[in-house]
Amino acid sequence: MTGENEDEKADREGAPPRGHGAFFGRRKGKTLRPGHAGLMAASLPDLRLDLDRPAPADLHALFPVDIRQVWLEIGFGGGEHLTQRAGENPDVGFIGCEAYVNGTAKMLAQIEQNGLANVRLWDEDAKRVVEWLPPASIDRLYLLYPDPWPKRRHRKRRFLGEEMLARLARILKPGAELRFATDIDDYAAYALARVARSADFVWTAERQADWLTPWEGWRSTRYEAKALREGRRGAYFTFRRV
Ligand SMILES: C[S@@+](CC[C@H](N)C(=O)[O-])C[C@H]1O[C@@H](n2cnc3c(N)ncnc32)[C@H](O)[C@@H]1O
């Protein structure tokens, strides 16, 4: 007997480390390799949003290239999806948020390797970016496999709760899509119940295939690949800002 309860065991075996309250700020994994540490020191300051200043009224000012839209990805993990989409859409400005230091370092390497000029990053809690962004400024939002927090008593730590939906509604343009993927049925049901109660979003699905089929051009993320290996499958929800 270790005295460890179910929740503690879940945390130890895979759920993210705890921090203060609903989110835990910056997180570190293994020591960064020298190339990545160098990028954190040299590139991140140029690419990082400056939340100490008010956001520009027109977000195009954040990017050194001409862009037609701004897309936001929250919790980009290793940055596979962000890199792919930013490469495919050089005329879209991307804001990527990831609090895990090793993920941000990987993303910096991919930005450099692919010569991406249309990406800006935030390496702490994404909630601060959501608060900072001007109203109706984002054309698309990706929330791909947010931390599942499967235990009932941890549900309030889930990113996509009632309050966050209202905050996201503020920053999304009318007609903008919130694209949410999860492999956890209970998180899907939790999010759908909240979207159904929200006057700001509609779920666009008409048939089962709509949420079982990934979005066009989809390539699996690192987390999704792990979920598939473990026998779970992803579901892909598109919520439209009304
Ligand atoms: C389960 S992982 C999925 C990563 C990636 N989207 C994928 O599919 O491979 C969730 C990620 O969201 C990040 N994250 C969770 N809450 C966050 C927050 N409030 N701000 C920034 N990043 C966050 C975590 O650090 C983690 O890398």
PDB file of C-alpha atoms in Angstrom, residues 8-238:
ATOM      1  CA  GLU A   8      -2.635  10.813  -7.679  1.00  0.00           C
ATOM      2  CA  LYS A   9      -1.890   7.688  -9.696  1.00  0.00           C
ATOM      3  CA  ALA A  10      -3.368   9.280 -12.859  1.00  0.00           C
ATOM      4  CA  ASP A  11      -1.239  12.350 -12.314  1.00  0.00           C
ATOM      5  CA  ARG A  12       1.876  10.267 -11.842  1.00  0.00           C
ATOM      6  CA  GLU A  13       1.174   8.142 -14.903  1.00  0.00           C
ATOM      7  CA  GLY A  14       0.491  10.770 -17.458  1.00  0.00           C
ATOM      8  CA  ALA A  15      -1.609  13.728 -16.529  1.00  0.00           C
ATOM      9  CA  PRO A  16       0.327  16.991 -16.562  1.00  0.00           C
ATOM     10  CA  PRO A  17       2.015  18.190 -13.404  1.00  0.00           C
ATOM     11  CA  ARG A  18      -0.011  20.325 -11.075  1.00  0.00           C
ATOM     12  CA  GLY A  19       0.663  23.933 -10.491  1.00  0.00           C
ATOM     13  CA  HIS A  20      -1.200  26.830  -9.139  1.00  0.00           C
ATOM     14  CA  GLY A  21      -4.952  26.594  -9.599  1.00  0.00           C
ATOM     15  CA  ALA A  22      -6.415  25.792 -12.980  1.00  0.00           C
ATOM     16  CA  PHE A  23      -3.158  26.080 -14.841  1.00  0.00           C
ATOM     17  CA  PHE A  24       0.414  25.719 -13.969  1.00  0.00           C
ATOM     18  CA  GLY A  25       2.340  28.327 -15.935  1.00  0.00           C
ATOM     19  CA  ARG A  26       5.586  27.383 -17.580  1.00  0.00           C
ATOM     20  CA  ARG A  27       6.668  23.781 -17.599  1.00  0.00           C
ATOM     21  CA  LYS A  28      10.020  22.194 -18.200  1.00  0.00           C
ATOM     22  CA  GLY A  29      10.895  18.726 -19.403  1.00  0.00           C
ATOM     23  CA  LYS A  30      14.371  17.393 -20.015  1.00  0.00           C
ATOM     24  CA  THR A  31      17.272  19.806 -20.335  1.00  0.00           C
ATOM     25  CA  LEU A  32      17.268  21.583 -23.677  1.00  0.00           C
ATOM     26  CA  ARG A  33      19.950  20.526 -26.117  1.00  0.00           C
ATOM     27  CA  PRO A  34      22.428  23.327 -26.846  1.00  0.00           C
ATOM     28  CA  GLY A  35      20.935  24.201 -30.269  1.00  0.00           C
ATOM     29  CA  HIS A  36      17.459  24.573 -28.763  1.00  0.00           C
ATOM     30  CA  ALA A  37      18.756  26.537 -25.775  1.00  0.00           C
ATOM     31  CA  GLY A  38      20.501  28.869 -28.228  1.00  0.00           C
ATOM     32  CA  LEU A  39      17.269  29.424 -30.136  1.00  0.00           C
ATOM     33  CA  MET A  40      15.386  30.174 -26.917  1.00  0.00           C
ATOM     34  CA  ALA A  41      17.942  32.863 -26.145  1.00  0.00           C
ATOM     35  CA  ALA A  42      18.426  34.259 -29.651  1.00  0.00           C
ATOM     36  CA  SER A  43      15.121  33.828 -31.550  1.00  0.00           C
ATOM     37  CA  LEU A  44      12.386  33.740 -28.960  1.00  0.00           C
ATOM     38  CA  PRO A  45      12.722  37.392 -27.883  1.00  0.00           C
ATOM     39  CA  ASP A  46      12.060  38.475 -31.499  1.00  0.00           C
ATOM     40  CA  LEU A  47       9.134  36.140 -32.041  1.00  0.00           C
ATOM     41  CA  ARG A  48       7.477  36.365 -28.637  1.00  0.00           C
ATOM     42  CA  LEU A  49       4.390  38.519 -28.214  1.00  0.00           C
ATOM     43  CA  ASP A  50       4.920  41.498 -25.947  1.00  0.00           C
ATOM     44  CA  LEU A  51       1.959  41.330 -23.625  1.00  0.00           C
ATOM     45  CA  ASP A  52       3.235  44.265 -21.585  1.00  0.00           C
ATOM     46  CA  ARG A  53       2.087  46.525 -24.391  1.00  0.00           C
ATOM     47  CA  PRO A  54      -1.487  46.758 -25.594  1.00  0.00           C
ATOM     48  CA  ALA A  55      -2.226  44.562 -28.585  1.00  0.00           C
ATOM     49  CA  PRO A  56      -2.204  46.445 -31.894  1.00  0.00           C
ATOM     50  CA  ALA A  57      -5.741  47.185 -33.060  1.00  0.00           C
ATOM     51  CA  ASP A  58      -4.832  45.486 -36.321  1.00  0.00           C
ATOM     52  CA  LEU A  59      -2.954  42.239 -35.645  1.00  0.00           C
ATOM     53  CA  HIS A  60      -1.346  42.380 -39.079  1.00  0.00           C
ATOM     54  CA  ALA A  61       1.150  44.733 -37.429  1.00  0.00           C
ATOM     55  CA  LEU A  62       2.593  41.760 -35.510  1.00  0.00           C
ATOM     56  CA  PHE A  63       3.937  40.177 -38.683  1.00  0.00           C
ATOM     57  CA  PRO A  64       6.721  41.307 -41.003  1.00  0.00           C
ATOM     58  CA  VAL A  65       4.874  39.892 -44.020  1.00  0.00           C
ATOM     59  CA  ASP A  66       1.534  40.721 -45.619  1.00  0.00           C
ATOM     60  CA  ILE A  67      -1.178  38.510 -44.225  1.00  0.00           C
ATOM     61  CA  ARG A  68      -4.895  38.204 -44.884  1.00  0.00           C
ATOM     62  CA  GLN A  69      -5.983  36.421 -41.693  1.00  0.00           C
ATOM     63  CA  VAL A  70      -4.755  35.509 -38.213  1.00  0.00           C
ATOM     64  CA  TRP A  71      -5.053  31.973 -36.839  1.00  0.00           C
ATOM     65  CA  LEU A  72      -4.344  30.987 -33.252  1.00  0.00           C
ATOM     66  CA  GLU A  73      -3.174  27.579 -32.017  1.00  0.00           C
ATOM     67  CA  ILE A  74      -3.350  26.930 -28.289  1.00  0.00           C
ATOM     68  CA  GLY A  75      -1.146  24.178 -26.845  1.00  0.00           C
ATOM     69  CA  PHE A  76       0.791  23.351 -30.006  1.00  0.00           C
ATOM     70  CA  GLY A  77       2.919  20.713 -28.233  1.00  0.00           C
ATOM     71  CA  GLY A  78       5.846  19.833 -30.501  1.00  0.00           C
ATOM     72  CA  GLY A  79       4.574  22.257 -33.161  1.00  0.00           C
ATOM     73  CA  GLU A  80       3.989  19.704 -35.946  1.00  0.00           C
ATOM     74  CA  HIS A  81       0.574  21.069 -36.842  1.00  0.00           C
ATOM     75  CA  LEU A  82       1.545  24.722 -36.464  1.00  0.00           C
ATOM     76  CA  THR A  83       4.593  24.218 -38.693  1.00  0.00           C
ATOM     77  CA  GLN A  84       2.556  22.443 -41.345  1.00  0.00           C
ATOM     78  CA  ARG A  85      -0.245  25.010 -41.435  1.00  0.00           C
ATOM     79  CA  ALA A  86       2.107  27.994 -41.342  1.00  0.00           C
ATOM     80  CA  GLY A  87       4.114  26.527 -44.227  1.00  0.00           C
ATOM     81  CA  GLU A  88       0.992  25.864 -46.281  1.00  0.00           C
ATOM     82  CA  ASN A  89      -0.468  29.317 -45.610  1.00  0.00           C
ATOM     83  CA  PRO A  90       2.253  31.964 -45.907  1.00  0.00           C
ATOM     84  CA  ASP A  91      -0.441  34.638 -46.215  1.00  0.00           C
ATOM     85  CA  VAL A  92      -1.889  33.786 -42.807  1.00  0.00           C
ATOM     86  CA  GLY A  93      -0.326  35.077 -39.592  1.00  0.00           C
ATOM     87  CA  PHE A  94      -0.114  32.409 -36.877  1.00  0.00           C
ATOM     88  CA  ILE A  95       0.022  32.901 -33.143  1.00  0.00           C
ATOM     89  CA  GLY A  96       1.138  29.747 -31.348  1.00  0.00           C
ATOM     90  CA  CYS A  97       0.891  29.306 -27.582  1.00  0.00           C
ATOM     91  CA  GLU A  98       2.668  26.553 -25.668  1.00  0.00           C
ATOM     92  CA  ALA A  99       3.699  26.641 -22.023  1.00  0.00           C
ATOM     93  CA  TYR A 100       5.989  23.606 -22.257  1.00  0.00           C
ATOM     94  CA  VAL A 101       9.491  24.955 -22.790  1.00  0.00           C
ATOM     95  CA  ASN A 102      10.717  21.984 -24.813  1.00  0.00           C
ATOM     96  CA  GLY A 103       7.751  22.385 -27.197  1.00  0.00           C
ATOM     97  CA  THR A 104       8.522  26.048 -27.772  1.00  0.00           C
ATOM     98  CA  ALA A 105      12.184  25.209 -28.384  1.00  0.00           C
ATOM     99  CA  LYS A 106      11.185  22.598 -30.977  1.00  0.00           C
ATOM    100  CA  MET A 107       8.893  25.075 -32.664  1.00  0.00           C
ATOM    101  CA  LEU A 108      11.696  27.626 -32.869  1.00  0.00           C
ATOM    102  CA  ALA A 109      13.856  25.040 -34.622  1.00  0.00           C
ATOM    103  CA  GLN A 110      11.064  24.339 -37.122  1.00  0.00           C
ATOM    104  CA  ILE A 111      10.537  28.040 -37.754  1.00  0.00           C
ATOM    105  CA  GLU A 112      14.219  28.361 -38.542  1.00  0.00           C
ATOM    106  CA  GLN A 113      14.434  25.210 -40.690  1.00  0.00           C
ATOM    107  CA  ASN A 114      11.370  26.167 -42.712  1.00  0.00           C
ATOM    108  CA  GLY A 115      12.082  29.887 -42.903  1.00  0.00           C
ATOM    109  CA  LEU A 116       8.637  30.732 -41.507  1.00  0.00           C
ATOM    110  CA  ALA A 117       8.086  34.493 -41.291  1.00  0.00           C
ATOM    111  CA  ASN A 118       4.412  34.269 -40.374  1.00  0.00           C
ATOM    112  CA  VAL A 119       4.580  32.833 -36.846  1.00  0.00           C
ATOM    113  CA  ARG A 120       4.548  34.580 -33.470  1.00  0.00           C
ATOM    114  CA  LEU A 121       4.759  32.723 -30.177  1.00  0.00           C
ATOM    115  CA  TRP A 122       3.698  32.888 -26.571  1.00  0.00           C
ATOM    116  CA  ASP A 123       5.545  30.510 -24.250  1.00  0.00           C
ATOM    117  CA  GLU A 124       3.444  30.857 -21.096  1.00  0.00           C
ATOM    118  CA  ASP A 125      -0.220  30.463 -20.210  1.00  0.00           C
ATOM    119  CA  ALA A 126      -2.365  30.938 -23.339  1.00  0.00           C
ATOM    120  CA  LYS A 127      -5.110  32.475 -21.216  1.00  0.00           C
ATOM    121  CA  ARG A 128      -3.071  35.660 -21.047  1.00  0.00           C
ATOM    122  CA  VAL A 129      -2.997  35.886 -24.843  1.00  0.00           C
ATOM    123  CA  VAL A 130      -6.739  35.317 -25.001  1.00  0.00           C
ATOM    124  CA  GLU A 131      -7.216  38.233 -22.587  1.00  0.00           C
ATOM    125  CA  TRP A 132      -4.735  40.419 -24.494  1.00  0.00           C
ATOM    126  CA  LEU A 133      -6.114  39.981 -28.005  1.00  0.00           C
ATOM    127  CA  PRO A 134      -8.517  42.609 -29.361  1.00  0.00           C
ATOM    128  CA  PRO A 135     -12.174  41.716 -29.876  1.00  0.00           C
ATOM    129  CA  ALA A 136     -13.048  39.954 -33.141  1.00  0.00           C
ATOM    130  CA  SER A 137      -9.412  39.683 -34.218  1.00  0.00           C
ATOM    131  CA  ILE A 138      -8.942  35.936 -34.864  1.00  0.00           C
ATOM    132  CA  ASP A 139     -10.111  34.124 -37.997  1.00  0.00           C
ATOM    133  CA  ARG A 140      -9.520  30.552 -36.829  1.00  0.00           C
ATOM    134  CA  LEU A 141      -8.568  28.851 -33.600  1.00  0.00           C
ATOM    135  CA  TYR A 142      -7.065  25.386 -33.149  1.00  0.00           C
ATOM    136  CA  LEU A 143      -7.287  23.612 -29.806  1.00  0.00           C
ATOM    137  CA  LEU A 144      -5.875  20.178 -30.580  1.00  0.00           C
ATOM    138  CA  TYR A 145      -5.903  17.571 -27.867  1.00  0.00           C
ATOM    139  CA  PRO A 146      -5.845  19.868 -24.853  1.00  0.00           C
ATOM    140  CA  ASP A 147      -4.766  18.179 -21.617  1.00  0.00           C
ATOM    141  CA  PRO A 148      -7.637  15.763 -20.873  1.00  0.00           C
ATOM    142  CA  TRP A 149      -7.869  15.957 -17.075  1.00  0.00           C
ATOM    143  CA  PRO A 150      -9.930  12.741 -17.046  1.00  0.00           C
ATOM    144  CA  LYS A 151     -10.721  12.655 -13.326  1.00  0.00           C
ATOM    145  CA  ARG A 152     -14.020  14.193 -12.365  1.00  0.00           C
ATOM    146  CA  ARG A 153     -12.566  16.392  -9.648  1.00  0.00           C
ATOM    147  CA  HIS A 154     -10.006  17.804 -12.110  1.00  0.00           C
ATOM    148  CA  ARG A 155     -12.518  18.727 -14.782  1.00  0.00           C
ATOM    149  CA  LYS A 156     -12.449  22.387 -13.875  1.00  0.00           C
ATOM    150  CA  ARG A 157      -8.832  22.453 -15.059  1.00  0.00           C
ATOM    151  CA  ARG A 158      -9.901  21.643 -18.609  1.00  0.00           C
ATOM    152  CA  PHE A 159      -9.084  24.448 -21.000  1.00  0.00           C
ATOM    153  CA  LEU A 160     -12.419  24.481 -22.786  1.00  0.00           C
ATOM    154  CA  GLY A 161     -14.884  25.324 -20.050  1.00  0.00           C
ATOM    155  CA  GLU A 162     -17.809  27.709 -19.986  1.00  0.00           C
ATOM    156  CA  GLU A 163     -15.776  30.752 -19.069  1.00  0.00           C
ATOM    157  CA  MET A 164     -13.102  30.104 -21.693  1.00  0.00           C
ATOM    158  CA  LEU A 165     -15.743  29.639 -24.394  1.00  0.00           C
ATOM    159  CA  ALA A 166     -17.035  33.125 -23.595  1.00  0.00           C
ATOM    160  CA  ARG A 167     -13.503  34.535 -23.719  1.00  0.00           C
ATOM    161  CA  LEU A 168     -12.821  32.832 -27.033  1.00  0.00           C
ATOM    162  CA  ALA A 169     -16.100  34.167 -28.404  1.00  0.00           C
ATOM    163  CA  ARG A 170     -14.834  37.680 -27.700  1.00  0.00           C
ATOM    164  CA  ILE A 171     -11.657  37.305 -29.775  1.00  0.00           C
ATOM    165  CA  LEU A 172     -13.104  35.321 -32.695  1.00  0.00           C
ATOM    166  CA  LYS A 173     -14.520  37.089 -35.713  1.00  0.00           C
ATOM    167  CA  PRO A 174     -18.125  36.329 -36.635  1.00  0.00           C
ATOM    168  CA  GLY A 175     -18.055  33.149 -38.732  1.00  0.00           C
ATOM    169  CA  ALA A 176     -14.598  32.129 -37.433  1.00  0.00           C
ATOM    170  CA  GLU A 177     -14.058  28.463 -36.631  1.00  0.00           C
ATOM    171  CA  LEU A 178     -12.943  26.981 -33.343  1.00  0.00           C
ATOM    172  CA  ARG A 179     -11.455  23.604 -34.228  1.00  0.00           C
ATOM    173  CA  PHE A 180     -11.234  21.281 -31.254  1.00  0.00           C
ATOM    174  CA  ALA A 181      -9.858  17.724 -31.254  1.00  0.00           C
ATOM    175  CA  THR A 182      -9.932  15.240 -28.417  1.00  0.00           C
ATOM    176  CA  ASP A 183      -9.543  11.498 -27.919  1.00  0.00           C
ATOM    177  CA  ILE A 184     -11.400  11.580 -24.594  1.00  0.00           C
ATOM    178  CA  ASP A 185     -15.146  10.906 -24.969  1.00  0.00           C
ATOM    179  CA  ASP A 186     -15.926  12.599 -21.719  1.00  0.00           C
ATOM    180  CA  TYR A 187     -14.093  15.775 -22.778  1.00  0.00           C
ATOM    181  CA  ALA A 188     -16.018  15.743 -26.082  1.00  0.00           C
ATOM    182  CA  ALA A 189     -19.335  15.454 -24.232  1.00  0.00           C
ATOM    183  CA  TYR A 190     -18.239  18.129 -21.766  1.00  0.00           C
ATOM    184  CA  ALA A 191     -17.355  20.573 -24.555  1.00  0.00           C
ATOM    185  CA  LEU A 192     -20.464  19.803 -26.604  1.00  0.00           C
ATOM    186  CA  ALA A 193     -22.727  20.426 -23.615  1.00  0.00           C
ATOM    187  CA  ARG A 194     -21.115  23.814 -23.100  1.00  0.00           C
ATOM    188  CA  VAL A 195     -21.282  24.764 -26.766  1.00  0.00           C
ATOM    189  CA  ALA A 196     -24.956  23.752 -26.836  1.00  0.00           C
ATOM    190  CA  ARG A 197     -25.634  26.148 -23.952  1.00  0.00           C
ATOM    191  CA  SER A 198     -23.616  28.967 -25.523  1.00  0.00           C
ATOM    192  CA  ALA A 199     -25.341  31.586 -27.641  1.00  0.00           C
ATOM    193  CA  ASP A 200     -21.992  32.408 -29.279  1.00  0.00           C
ATOM    194  CA  PHE A 201     -21.182  29.132 -31.045  1.00  0.00           C
ATOM    195  CA  VAL A 202     -22.859  26.534 -33.205  1.00  0.00           C
ATOM    196  CA  TRP A 203     -21.538  23.043 -33.844  1.00  0.00           C
ATOM    197  CA  THR A 204     -21.392  22.623 -37.616  1.00  0.00           C
ATOM    198  CA  ALA A 205     -21.672  18.805 -37.779  1.00  0.00           C
ATOM    199  CA  GLU A 206     -24.572  17.279 -39.665  1.00  0.00           C
ATOM    200  CA  ARG A 207     -23.625  13.628 -39.545  1.00  0.00           C
ATOM    201  CA  GLN A 208     -21.290  11.352 -37.600  1.00  0.00           C
ATOM    202  CA  ALA A 209     -18.667  11.368 -40.349  1.00  0.00           C
ATOM    203  CA  ASP A 210     -18.246  15.101 -39.768  1.00  0.00           C
ATOM    204  CA  TRP A 211     -16.621  14.612 -36.385  1.00  0.00           C
ATOM    205  CA  LEU A 212     -14.923  11.329 -37.174  1.00  0.00           C
ATOM    206  CA  THR A 213     -13.157  12.758 -40.216  1.00  0.00           C
ATOM    207  CA  PRO A 214     -10.201  15.098 -39.663  1.00  0.00           C
ATOM    208  CA  TRP A 215     -10.099  18.504 -41.261  1.00  0.00           C
ATOM    209  CA  GLU A 216      -8.782  18.863 -44.794  1.00  0.00           C
ATOM    210  CA  GLY A 217      -5.017  18.448 -45.058  1.00  0.00           C
ATOM    211  CA  TRP A 218      -4.807  16.964 -41.553  1.00  0.00           C
ATOM    212  CA  ARG A 219      -1.630  15.214 -40.502  1.00  0.00           C
ATOM    213  CA  SER A 220      -1.607  13.526 -37.141  1.00  0.00           C
ATOM    214  CA  THR A 221      -0.125  15.378 -34.177  1.00  0.00           C
ATOM    215  CA  ARG A 222       2.304  13.773 -31.782  1.00  0.00           C
ATOM    216  CA  TYR A 223      -0.337  13.411 -29.087  1.00  0.00           C
ATOM    217  CA  GLU A 224      -2.839  11.909 -31.528  1.00  0.00           C
ATOM    218  CA  ALA A 225      -0.292   9.350 -32.724  1.00  0.00           C
ATOM    219  CA  LYS A 226       0.207   8.262 -29.120  1.00  0.00           C
ATOM    220  CA  ALA A 227      -3.548   8.054 -28.518  1.00  0.00           C
ATOM    221  CA  LEU A 228      -3.940   5.869 -31.626  1.00  0.00           C
ATOM    222  CA  ARG A 229      -1.135   3.574 -30.473  1.00  0.00           C
ATOM    223  CA  GLU A 230      -2.975   3.212 -27.180  1.00  0.00           C
ATOM    224  CA  GLY A 231      -6.237   2.304 -28.928  1.00  0.00           C
ATOM    225  CA  ARG A 232      -8.096   5.620 -28.713  1.00  0.00           C
ATOM    226  CA  ARG A 233      -9.274   7.604 -31.706  1.00  0.00           C
ATOM    227  CA  GLY A 234      -9.643  11.291 -32.201  1.00  0.00           C
ATOM    228  CA  ALA A 235     -12.818  13.272 -32.789  1.00  0.00           C
ATOM    229  CA  TYR A 236     -12.733  16.590 -34.640  1.00  0.00           C
ATOM    230  CA  PHE A 237     -15.245  19.264 -33.712  1.00  0.00           C
ATOM    231  CA  THR A 238     -15.815  22.475 -35.638  1.00  0.00           C
TER     232      THR A 238
END
